[in-house]
Amino acid sequence: MGLGAEHRHALVHGESDDAVWSADEKLVIAACDALLASVTIDDTLWTSLRAIFSEEAILEIVMLCGFYRTVSALTNVMQLAPEAIAARFPAP
């Protein structure tokens, strides 16, 4: 599938309810936001996710968020330099 320029822009500058995201994508973003903020998915969000995704798919979302958080923590702790080819987020 890939992300277009408008999706990449929304990831950095936009909100999770931007019009560039489909309803399914907005739910995945909401799940990721919830997992990063509180390390849980509440019953309301779980019900919304379950209406579209299988439990296996939801668990994969949880596992991927955990994996990327682990990689981020490891990268930060080890103070690894950014990859030369990686796009940069704008400074706050």
CSV table of C-alpha atoms in Angstrom, one decimal:
chain,number,residue,atom,x,y,z
A,1,MET,CA,0.0,0.0,0.0
A,2,GLY,CA,2.5,2.6,1.0
A,3,LEU,CA,2.0,6.1,2.4
A,4,GLY,CA,1.6,9.1,0.1
A,5,ALA,CA,3.0,12.5,0.8
A,6,GLU,CA,-0.2,13.6,2.4
A,7,HIS,CA,-0.1,10.7,4.8
A,8,ARG,CA,3.5,11.3,5.7
A,9,HIS,CA,2.7,15.0,6.3
A,10,ALA,CA,-0.3,14.0,8.5
A,11,LEU,CA,1.9,11.7,10.6
A,12,VAL,CA,4.2,14.5,11.5
A,13,HIS,CA,1.9,17.6,11.5
A,14,GLY,CA,-1.6,16.3,11.6
A,15,GLU,CA,-4.1,14.8,14.0
A,16,SER,CA,-5.3,11.3,14.1
A,17,ASP,CA,-8.7,12.3,12.7
A,18,ASP,CA,-7.3,13.9,9.6
A,19,ALA,CA,-9.3,13.3,6.4
A,20,VAL,CA,-6.4,11.5,4.8
A,21,TRP,CA,-7.0,8.5,7.0
A,22,SER,CA,-9.7,5.8,6.4
A,23,ALA,CA,-11.9,4.7,9.2
A,24,ASP,CA,-9.8,1.6,9.7
A,25,GLU,CA,-6.6,3.6,9.8
A,26,LYS,CA,-8.0,6.0,12.3
A,27,LEU,CA,-8.8,3.1,14.6
A,28,VAL,CA,-5.3,1.7,14.3
A,29,ILE,CA,-3.9,5.2,15.1
A,30,ALA,CA,-6.3,5.5,18.1
A,31,ALA,CA,-5.0,2.1,19.3
A,32,CYS,CA,-1.4,3.1,18.9
A,33,ASP,CA,-2.0,6.4,20.7
A,34,ALA,CA,-3.8,4.6,23.6
A,35,LEU,CA,-1.0,2.1,23.9
A,36,LEU,CA,1.7,4.8,24.0
A,37,ALA,CA,-0.3,6.9,26.5
A,38,SER,CA,-1.6,4.3,28.9
A,39,VAL,CA,-0.3,1.0,27.8
A,40,THR,CA,-3.8,-0.4,27.5
A,41,ILE,CA,-6.8,-0.4,25.2
A,42,ASP,CA,-10.1,0.4,26.9
A,43,ASP,CA,-13.3,-1.5,26.3
A,44,THR,CA,-14.8,1.1,24.0
A,45,LEU,CA,-11.8,1.1,21.7
A,46,TRP,CA,-11.5,-2.7,21.9
A,47,THR,CA,-15.1,-3.0,20.8
A,48,SER,CA,-14.6,-0.6,17.9
A,49,LEU,CA,-11.4,-2.4,16.8
A,50,ARG,CA,-13.1,-5.8,17.1
A,51,ALA,CA,-15.9,-4.6,14.8
A,52,ILE,CA,-13.4,-4.4,12.0
A,53,PHE,CA,-10.4,-6.5,12.9
A,54,SER,CA,-9.9,-10.0,14.2
A,55,GLU,CA,-8.6,-10.5,17.7
A,56,GLU,CA,-5.4,-11.8,16.2
A,57,ALA,CA,-5.0,-8.6,14.2
A,58,ILE,CA,-5.6,-6.5,17.3
A,59,LEU,CA,-3.0,-8.5,19.2
A,60,GLU,CA,-0.6,-7.9,16.4
A,61,ILE,CA,-1.1,-4.2,16.6
A,62,VAL,CA,-0.4,-4.4,20.4
A,63,MET,CA,2.8,-6.5,19.7
A,64,LEU,CA,4.0,-4.1,17.0
A,65,CYS,CA,3.5,-1.1,19.3
A,66,GLY,CA,5.5,-2.9,22.0
A,67,PHE,CA,8.2,-3.9,19.5
A,68,TYR,CA,8.6,-0.3,18.2
A,69,ARG,CA,8.6,1.1,21.7
A,70,THR,CA,11.4,-1.3,22.7
A,71,VAL,CA,13.4,-0.4,19.6
A,72,SER,CA,12.9,3.3,20.4
A,73,ALA,CA,14.0,2.9,24.0
A,74,LEU,CA,17.1,0.8,23.0
A,75,THR,CA,18.0,3.4,20.3
A,76,ASN,CA,17.7,6.3,22.8
A,77,VAL,CA,19.5,4.5,25.6
A,78,MET,CA,22.4,3.6,23.3
A,79,GLN,CA,22.3,7.1,21.8
A,80,LEU,CA,22.5,5.7,18.3
A,81,ALA,CA,23.0,8.2,15.5
A,82,PRO,CA,20.0,8.6,13.1
A,83,GLU,CA,20.4,6.7,9.8
A,84,ALA,CA,21.7,8.9,7.1
A,85,ILE,CA,18.8,8.0,4.7
A,86,ALA,CA,16.0,8.4,7.3
A,87,ALA,CA,13.6,11.3,7.1
A,88,ARG,CA,13.7,13.7,10.0
A,89,PHE,CA,10.8,15.0,12.0
A,90,PRO,CA,10.9,18.8,12.3
A,91,ALA,CA,12.3,20.3,15.5
A,92,PRO,CA,9.6,21.2,18.1
